[in-house]
Steps between C-alpha positions, in 0.01 A plus 500: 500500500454219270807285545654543081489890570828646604601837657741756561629532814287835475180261449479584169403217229736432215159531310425845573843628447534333143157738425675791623805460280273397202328806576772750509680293197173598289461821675867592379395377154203711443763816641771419252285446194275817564766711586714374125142551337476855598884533419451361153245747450679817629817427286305409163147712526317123497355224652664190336413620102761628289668802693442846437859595564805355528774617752821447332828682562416751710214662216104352396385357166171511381321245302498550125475286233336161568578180309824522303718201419836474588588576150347834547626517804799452373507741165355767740801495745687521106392836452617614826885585434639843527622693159821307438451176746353223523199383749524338783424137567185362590576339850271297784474763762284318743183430592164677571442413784820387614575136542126355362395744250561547126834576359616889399716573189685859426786595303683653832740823407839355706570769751803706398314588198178593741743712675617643194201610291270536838231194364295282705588093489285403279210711245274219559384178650399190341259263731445164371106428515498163285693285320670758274284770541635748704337920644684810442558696800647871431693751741251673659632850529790624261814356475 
């Protein structure tokens, strides 16, 4: 044993046991990011691209219109109000996907009035794909 080599008391080197630990670390890497790939792409129908749905309160939107403004973001989510009321407000409601991924808009209905009139939270989604350009996504289903 050359004399700058230490062991264990098991007679293993310090060497070979930083390689196994580097080896699991990376192992354990490659596990975690394959296994949030294939998540990714089982909650939004894609592989890192603009999703193909959107999991949001319980129901799925759809893409629809691509590149609108905020302003027509914004005069859409106008012409949303019921007979007699007025729309509600455009609000952040997250990120797609969470934490690292592009911010969400909707005007969210609050919840008594959900409860009330039996509507889904929000008629659409609004995903932010560039500076102020922004993709429709619609309810998928009925309300």
């Amino acid at each position: 044993m050359p004399p700058t080599e230490q062991r264990f008391a098991a007679g293993v080197s310090i060497a070979a046991m930083v390689r196994r630990w580097a080896t699991a670390v990376l192992a354990l890497t490659a596990v975690v990011l394959s296994a949030g790939t294939f998540a990714y792409r089982y909650t939004y129908g894609s592989w890192w691209q603009s999703p193909q749905r959107i999991p949001y309160c319980g129901r799925t939107y759809v893409p629809g219109t691509p590149d609108l403004s905020l302003a027509d973001v914004r005069q859409r989510v106008s012409r949303t109000a019921l007979p007699g009321g007025a729309a509600d407000p455009l609000v952040s409601i997250g990120k797609t996907p969470p934490v690292v991924g592009a911010d969400m808009l909707a005007a969210v209905t609050p919840e008594a009035q959900r409860q009330q009139l039996g509507t889904p939270c929000a008629m659409a989604l609004y995903l932010k794909t560039g500076n102020d350009h922004y993709m429709a996504y619609g309810l998928s289903g009925g309300p």
